[in-house]
XYZ file of C-alpha atoms in Angstrom:
458
model
C 12.762 -45.990 12.926
C 12.292 -47.902 16.045
C 10.060 -50.297 17.955
C 6.786 -49.182 19.438
C 3.732 -50.841 20.896
C 0.234 -49.794 19.994
C -1.495 -51.197 23.068
C -1.167 -50.611 26.796
C 1.239 -53.123 28.304
C -1.207 -53.972 31.063
C -4.083 -54.633 28.657
C -4.068 -57.667 26.392
C -7.196 -56.786 24.413
C -7.835 -53.502 22.638
C -10.454 -52.049 20.366
C -9.663 -49.619 17.585
C -11.575 -46.366 17.423
C -12.372 -44.172 14.406
C -9.312 -42.254 13.234
C -10.781 -38.858 13.991
C -11.463 -39.770 17.631
C -7.906 -40.734 18.498
C -5.923 -37.855 19.988
C -2.325 -38.389 21.032
C -1.835 -36.763 24.413
C 1.035 -36.685 26.861
C -1.024 -38.809 29.209
C -1.601 -41.517 26.609
C 2.079 -41.507 25.671
C 3.078 -41.883 29.315
C 0.543 -44.669 29.801
C 2.164 -46.629 27.006
C 5.643 -46.059 28.359
C 6.753 -43.571 25.702
C 7.277 -40.475 27.823
C 10.974 -41.184 28.429
C 13.154 -38.855 26.428
C 10.321 -36.962 24.745
C 11.697 -33.574 25.736
C 15.312 -34.322 24.879
C 16.546 -32.188 21.997
C 12.972 -31.158 21.126
C 12.375 -27.578 20.089
C 8.936 -26.028 19.774
C 6.660 -28.442 21.648
C 6.189 -31.975 22.895
C 4.250 -33.459 20.025
C 5.800 -33.791 16.581
C 2.513 -34.090 14.697
C -0.792 -32.348 15.309
C -4.123 -34.173 15.335
C -4.922 -32.760 11.879
C -1.588 -33.957 10.467
C -2.113 -37.424 11.913
C -5.591 -37.641 10.434
C -4.412 -36.583 6.971
C -1.438 -38.931 7.187
C -3.735 -41.836 8.094
C -5.885 -41.016 5.047
C -2.862 -40.787 2.736
C -2.937 -42.865 -0.464
C 0.301 -44.022 -2.005
C 0.785 -42.936 -5.606
C 3.644 -43.732 -7.971
C 4.286 -43.996 -11.678
C 7.006 -45.551 -13.811
C 9.198 -48.595 -13.371
C 12.892 -49.199 -13.931
C 14.423 -51.826 -16.222
C 16.061 -54.000 -13.574
C 13.027 -53.886 -11.333
C 10.941 -55.764 -13.887
C 13.677 -58.406 -14.125
C 13.924 -58.758 -10.341
C 10.195 -59.055 -9.659
C 9.968 -62.864 -10.208
C 12.873 -63.386 -7.800
C 11.318 -61.109 -5.170
C 7.917 -62.796 -5.484
C 9.563 -66.176 -4.919
C 11.654 -65.063 -1.940
C 8.752 -63.436 -0.080
C 7.113 -66.859 0.178
C 10.043 -68.007 2.298
C 9.478 -65.295 4.904
C 7.430 -66.252 8.004
C 4.050 -64.528 8.119
C 4.793 -63.270 11.647
C 7.726 -61.148 10.390
C 6.319 -57.616 10.137
C 7.039 -55.581 6.967
C 8.693 -52.742 8.896
C 10.921 -55.257 10.675
C 12.016 -56.577 7.279
C 12.934 -53.052 6.146
C 14.851 -52.346 9.351
C 16.728 -55.652 9.166
C 17.922 -54.790 5.680
C 19.086 -51.344 6.785
C 21.004 -52.799 9.741
C 22.798 -55.306 7.490
C 23.699 -52.537 5.060
C 24.916 -50.243 7.835
C 27.076 -52.899 9.539
C 28.878 -53.864 6.325
C 29.528 -50.206 5.456
C 30.842 -49.452 8.951
C 33.367 -52.262 8.456
C 34.696 -50.388 5.420
C 34.842 -47.181 7.463
C 36.947 -48.902 10.117
C 39.531 -49.984 7.530
C 39.585 -46.634 5.715
C 38.268 -43.673 7.762
C 39.948 -41.225 5.391
C 38.775 -42.979 2.182
C 42.414 -43.525 1.184
C 43.307 -46.932 2.598
C 43.248 -50.293 0.846
C 40.418 -52.632 1.816
C 40.621 -56.392 2.341
C 38.780 -58.289 -0.377
C 36.473 -60.026 2.091
C 35.146 -56.688 3.389
C 34.176 -55.645 -0.133
C 32.433 -58.960 -0.824
C 30.624 -58.566 2.495
C 29.585 -55.038 1.563
C 28.273 -56.228 -1.814
C 26.298 -58.951 -0.058
C 24.973 -56.441 2.485
C 23.724 -54.113 -0.241
C 22.101 -57.026 -2.090
C 20.341 -58.118 1.109
C 19.159 -54.561 1.720
C 17.853 -54.256 -1.841
C 16.012 -57.580 -1.561
C 14.439 -56.908 1.843
C 13.527 -53.381 0.785
C 11.620 -54.847 -2.154
C 9.937 -57.499 -0.001
C 8.456 -55.289 2.715
C 5.505 -54.168 0.612
C 4.895 -57.687 -0.665
C 4.900 -58.974 2.901
C 2.427 -56.230 3.838
C 0.039 -57.461 1.131
C 0.623 -61.038 2.146
C -0.211 -60.407 5.802
C -2.841 -57.676 5.283
C -0.813 -55.395 7.544
C -0.298 -52.358 5.361
C -0.524 -48.844 6.786
C 0.781 -45.370 5.845
C 3.499 -45.928 8.442
C 4.947 -48.592 6.123
C 5.479 -46.079 3.332
C 7.025 -43.552 5.707
C 9.232 -46.212 7.296
C 10.439 -47.411 3.898
C 11.403 -43.918 2.720
C 13.054 -43.165 6.057
C 15.312 -46.213 5.811
C 16.080 -45.384 2.180
C 17.228 -41.892 3.169
C 19.839 -43.454 5.459
C 20.837 -46.143 2.988
C 21.663 -43.475 0.391
C 24.273 -42.048 2.776
C 25.754 -45.466 3.605
C 25.962 -46.568 -0.024
C 27.566 -43.394 -1.381
C 30.141 -43.353 1.450
C 31.037 -46.995 0.786
C 31.461 -46.223 -2.907
C 33.832 -43.332 -2.134
C 35.884 -45.516 0.204
C 36.107 -48.281 -2.399
C 37.312 -45.882 -5.106
C 39.725 -44.207 -2.642
C 38.234 -40.801 -3.351
C 39.987 -39.453 -0.276
C 42.747 -38.635 -2.770
C 40.207 -36.673 -4.850
C 38.323 -34.661 -2.236
C 36.523 -32.348 -4.651
C 35.096 -35.351 -6.480
C 34.153 -37.061 -3.211
C 32.341 -33.994 -1.932
C 30.473 -33.548 -5.210
C 29.462 -37.208 -5.402
C 28.232 -37.427 -1.798
C 26.247 -34.210 -1.655
C 24.741 -34.790 -5.103
C 23.473 -38.192 -3.937
C 21.859 -36.675 -0.843
C 20.332 -33.838 -2.835
C 18.890 -35.979 -5.639
C 17.154 -38.262 -3.145
C 15.731 -35.175 -1.469
C 14.711 -33.770 -4.870
C 12.779 -36.969 -5.666
C 10.584 -36.365 -2.625
C 10.492 -32.644 -3.298
C 8.791 -33.280 -6.642
C 6.498 -35.786 -4.887
C 5.545 -33.053 -2.409
C 4.610 -30.912 -5.416
C 2.948 -33.478 -7.695
C 1.597 -35.963 -5.149
C 3.142 -38.847 -7.115
C 6.521 -40.528 -6.688
C 8.029 -40.908 -10.161
C 10.521 -43.555 -11.283
C 12.677 -43.594 -14.402
C 13.956 -46.422 -16.588
C 17.324 -46.084 -14.848
C 16.676 -45.647 -11.144
C 17.576 -46.899 -7.677
C 17.717 -50.609 -8.500
C 20.151 -50.023 -11.362
C 22.304 -47.775 -9.178
C 22.483 -50.384 -6.436
C 23.492 -53.134 -8.884
C 26.184 -50.875 -10.344
C 27.714 -50.379 -6.897
C 27.459 -54.107 -6.079
C 29.441 -54.835 -9.250
C 31.928 -52.109 -8.300
C 32.515 -53.805 -4.908
C 33.047 -57.212 -6.524
C 35.412 -55.910 -9.220
C 37.512 -54.163 -6.564
C 37.575 -57.294 -4.405
C 38.815 -59.400 -7.345
C 41.267 -57.030 -9.060
C 42.252 -54.866 -6.088
C 42.002 -51.074 -5.689
C 44.786 -50.582 -8.237
C 42.162 -51.313 -10.893
C 40.745 -47.820 -10.497
C 44.163 -46.193 -10.830
C 44.525 -47.518 -14.383
C 44.708 -44.803 -17.025
C 42.034 -44.919 -19.724
C 43.738 -45.230 -23.132
C 43.725 -42.079 -25.262
C 41.749 -40.097 -22.662
C 44.414 -40.287 -19.967
C 42.266 -40.017 -16.825
C 42.053 -42.671 -14.122
C 39.440 -45.409 -14.427
C 37.903 -44.394 -11.072
C 36.400 -41.362 -12.794
C 34.193 -43.557 -15.000
C 31.700 -44.607 -12.262
C 31.846 -41.073 -10.874
C 30.963 -39.523 -14.237
C 28.176 -42.064 -14.771
C 26.766 -41.182 -11.354
C 26.928 -37.445 -12.000
C 25.304 -37.767 -15.434
C 22.536 -39.940 -13.980
C 21.975 -37.385 -11.235
C 21.743 -34.529 -13.729
C 19.199 -36.414 -15.848
C 17.102 -37.261 -12.789
C 17.308 -33.671 -11.541
C 16.177 -32.431 -14.956
C 13.076 -34.620 -14.701
C 12.311 -33.547 -11.135
C 12.860 -29.845 -11.806
C 10.587 -29.986 -14.843
C 7.784 -31.063 -12.499
C 8.661 -28.549 -9.780
C 9.434 -25.412 -11.790
C 7.607 -25.881 -15.116
C 4.566 -28.068 -14.539
C 4.028 -26.805 -10.999
C 2.313 -28.505 -8.108
C -1.154 -30.045 -7.958
C -2.318 -27.568 -5.340
C -4.094 -24.300 -5.935
C -2.263 -21.976 -8.355
C 0.459 -24.569 -8.898
C 1.303 -24.984 -5.217
C 2.314 -28.164 -3.383
C -0.092 -30.774 -2.021
C -0.167 -28.677 1.156
C -0.970 -25.472 -0.732
C 2.479 -23.992 -0.040
C 5.101 -22.619 -2.429
C 6.902 -25.231 -4.520
C 10.160 -23.438 -3.639
C 9.788 -23.826 0.131
C 11.533 -27.247 0.428
C 14.664 -25.744 -1.128
C 15.441 -23.683 1.970
C 16.379 -26.334 4.599
C 18.434 -28.460 2.202
C 19.969 -25.330 0.677
C 21.106 -24.155 4.112
C 22.673 -27.556 4.806
C 24.574 -27.579 1.501
C 25.801 -23.989 1.970
C 27.052 -24.858 5.467
C 28.805 -27.933 4.070
C 30.594 -25.996 1.320
C 31.549 -23.123 3.638
C 33.028 -25.393 6.295
C 34.913 -27.413 3.690
C 36.513 -24.373 2.039
C 37.078 -22.186 5.109
C 38.069 -24.728 7.748
C 41.365 -23.744 9.368
C 41.965 -27.329 10.481
C 40.973 -28.767 7.068
C 38.174 -30.787 8.673
C 36.841 -32.364 5.494
C 40.336 -33.011 4.100
C 41.420 -34.912 7.209
C 38.141 -36.622 8.127
C 36.077 -36.902 4.921
C 34.064 -39.980 5.911
C 33.041 -38.600 9.316
C 32.224 -35.265 7.669
C 29.911 -36.853 5.089
C 28.279 -39.080 7.695
C 27.545 -36.078 9.927
C 25.918 -34.094 7.141
C 24.258 -37.282 5.892
C 22.424 -37.743 9.208
C 21.188 -34.150 9.004
C 20.141 -34.651 5.379
C 18.226 -37.810 6.294
C 16.308 -35.977 9.036
C 15.348 -33.131 6.683
C 14.285 -35.622 3.997
C 12.127 -37.500 6.483
C 10.400 -34.272 7.456
C 9.686 -33.595 3.785
C 8.126 -37.060 3.405
C 5.970 -36.443 6.478
C 4.932 -33.046 5.079
C 3.883 -34.714 1.823
C 1.956 -37.563 3.459
C 0.219 -35.261 5.958
C -0.312 -32.462 3.414
C 1.254 -29.955 5.765
C 3.746 -27.113 5.489
C 7.434 -27.960 5.319
C 9.338 -26.351 8.191
C 12.075 -24.014 7.023
C 14.419 -24.522 9.970
C 15.094 -27.706 11.873
C 17.247 -28.795 14.777
C 19.052 -31.099 12.319
C 20.975 -27.944 11.382
C 22.179 -27.532 14.969
C 25.303 -29.683 14.524
C 26.464 -28.133 11.223
C 25.564 -24.690 12.584
C 27.751 -25.356 15.617
C 30.686 -26.162 13.326
C 30.025 -22.977 11.363
C 29.975 -20.771 14.470
C 33.176 -22.343 15.738
C 34.780 -21.544 12.396
C 33.419 -17.990 12.516
C 35.002 -17.434 15.938
C 38.411 -18.741 14.814
C 38.007 -22.340 16.006
C 37.563 -21.747 19.712
C 37.064 -25.521 20.076
C 38.965 -28.344 18.419
C 37.315 -28.992 15.038
C 37.769 -32.755 15.133
C 36.064 -32.958 18.515
C 33.204 -30.772 17.305
C 32.817 -32.895 14.177
C 32.308 -35.987 16.317
C 29.887 -34.022 18.491
C 28.032 -32.905 15.360
C 27.734 -36.528 14.208
C 26.303 -37.706 17.532
C 23.881 -34.768 17.771
C 22.572 -35.282 14.235
C 22.303 -39.054 14.710
C 20.526 -38.765 18.056
C 18.158 -36.130 16.687
C 17.283 -38.387 13.735
C 16.682 -41.410 15.980
C 14.545 -39.414 18.399
C 12.462 -37.937 15.583
C 11.893 -41.374 14.036
C 10.978 -42.785 17.456
C 8.438 -40.055 18.118
C 6.882 -40.204 14.662
C 6.427 -43.975 14.871
C 4.906 -43.756 18.338
C 2.448 -41.029 17.471
C 1.257 -42.742 14.284
C 0.956 -46.105 16.034
C -1.056 -44.617 18.883
C -3.305 -42.637 16.570
C -4.076 -45.591 14.300
C -3.903 -48.265 17.024
C -1.317 -50.308 15.173
C 2.065 -51.778 16.004
C 5.241 -50.892 14.169
C 7.003 -54.243 14.356
C 4.250 -56.786 14.910
C 1.741 -58.335 12.535
C -1.717 -58.283 14.086
C -3.683 -61.491 14.265
C -6.802 -61.575 12.111
C -10.110 -60.666 13.788
C -11.954 -63.500 15.557
C -14.587 -64.937 13.246
C -17.564 -65.002 15.562
C -17.025 -61.327 16.411
C -16.761 -60.407 12.733
C -19.917 -62.350 11.875
C -21.855 -60.876 14.775
C -21.546 -57.357 13.439
C -20.123 -57.373 9.908
C -21.026 -53.740 9.333
C -18.575 -52.485 11.925
C -15.608 -54.781 11.398
C -13.058 -55.040 8.636
C -11.995 -58.590 7.864
C -8.439 -59.401 6.917
C -6.679 -56.074 7.473
C -4.989 -54.038 10.142
C -7.347 -51.228 11.123
C -9.173 -51.721 7.834
C -6.061 -50.658 5.915
C -5.429 -52.422 2.651
C -2.193 -52.880 0.947
C 0.638 -50.434 0.513
C 3.360 -51.972 -1.562
C 6.625 -50.054 -1.739
C 7.227 -51.735 -5.100
C 4.608 -49.510 -6.734
C 1.224 -50.963 -5.669
C -1.523 -48.674 -4.501
C -2.812 -48.381 -0.972
C -6.363 -47.827 0.144
C -7.426 -46.872 3.634
C -10.605 -47.346 5.564
C -11.461 -45.910 8.951
C -13.704 -48.849 9.882
C -13.443 -50.313 13.353
C -11.848 -53.633 14.178
C -11.106 -55.680 17.249
C -7.858 -57.579 17.802
C -7.006 -60.104 20.523
C -3.315 -60.455 21.310
């Protein structure tokens, strides 16, 4: 999710207005320099969010329950590290920096092994382990920095989940490359698509219950497991995972795979209990938006069906020959759909059944249906670029619209209000926060919002 300004470039001073009075229009977007590219790959209108969605999103309160084992152990370290971060470094910028580090280190692995079969140099695995550790640390610090700088907004929660949806794809692909699962394509497909689905399912149950739930074994534990996997492979070499387990006879590489699958099944059991048995918090067991709890299944279900069909029916064996590119293409589409689910939850709005994220996979499906009129490898690359560009454009638009509506900046920490102005009219100004918003902490703290006015001088 990308940089945006919340003030007109030609105006150095701005005054926030009540949330309900701010309406994002094409004219206001153009005035702020955001009109470029708005109509590219957009289907069904110029604006992504309506005024009502923006208002509900701005009033959203973060809710979570549960904590994992490793998270409690890491908290003292994270609290110490956040004190080293400059106060001018915005929380969303911290999250994005971590994602970029993670992505760069994973792309290095992809360059050495695009088919998930090649051997990797030890230094690339150590670098990837370091990149994932940096991402984990910065991802845990963004909420703490938001509290520290009084710059928390609902955009921070959305931004955090959006980056996480991409990181899931990067991490699972890097794991498959490290274990050389290109020689075990069925296992690679299962592992990758299960990871995408379980992350989606976590937000699906949140859309139903209104609360993001964490287990004793959760994301932090999974990330540390993969960091250890990288380091073991760097030290012992990839031949480690080809070792046969005594008595059982299968290769050692299946152990982390089985652990991952079992963990996914247990998590899915917990999520599905909320979705299908307990029901949603809305009327008659519906979602927070009052829609059917089954509705989010449709877009992700379509994506998974397209993925399986293309894998099994491809004349050119697209997944067999280009497994990493295949997973990355579907991963970008999965990330876009997941982001739309998060937005639907935070804005208490209906989840769209069809999305242009399905355009790339649908294109591959139609080409297959018409006996591969176009080269499948070329179309797979085209699918990747379409899905990636669509995701970037959606994130760009969402950030802009929220920033304009709430009069905030995505990647800048606002200076505190001037004291004499605050004292002159204390009833109409919020001291110490951005737009009167108090602290969202992605590490499980609550967030409270106020629609009080404030004045900032840049």
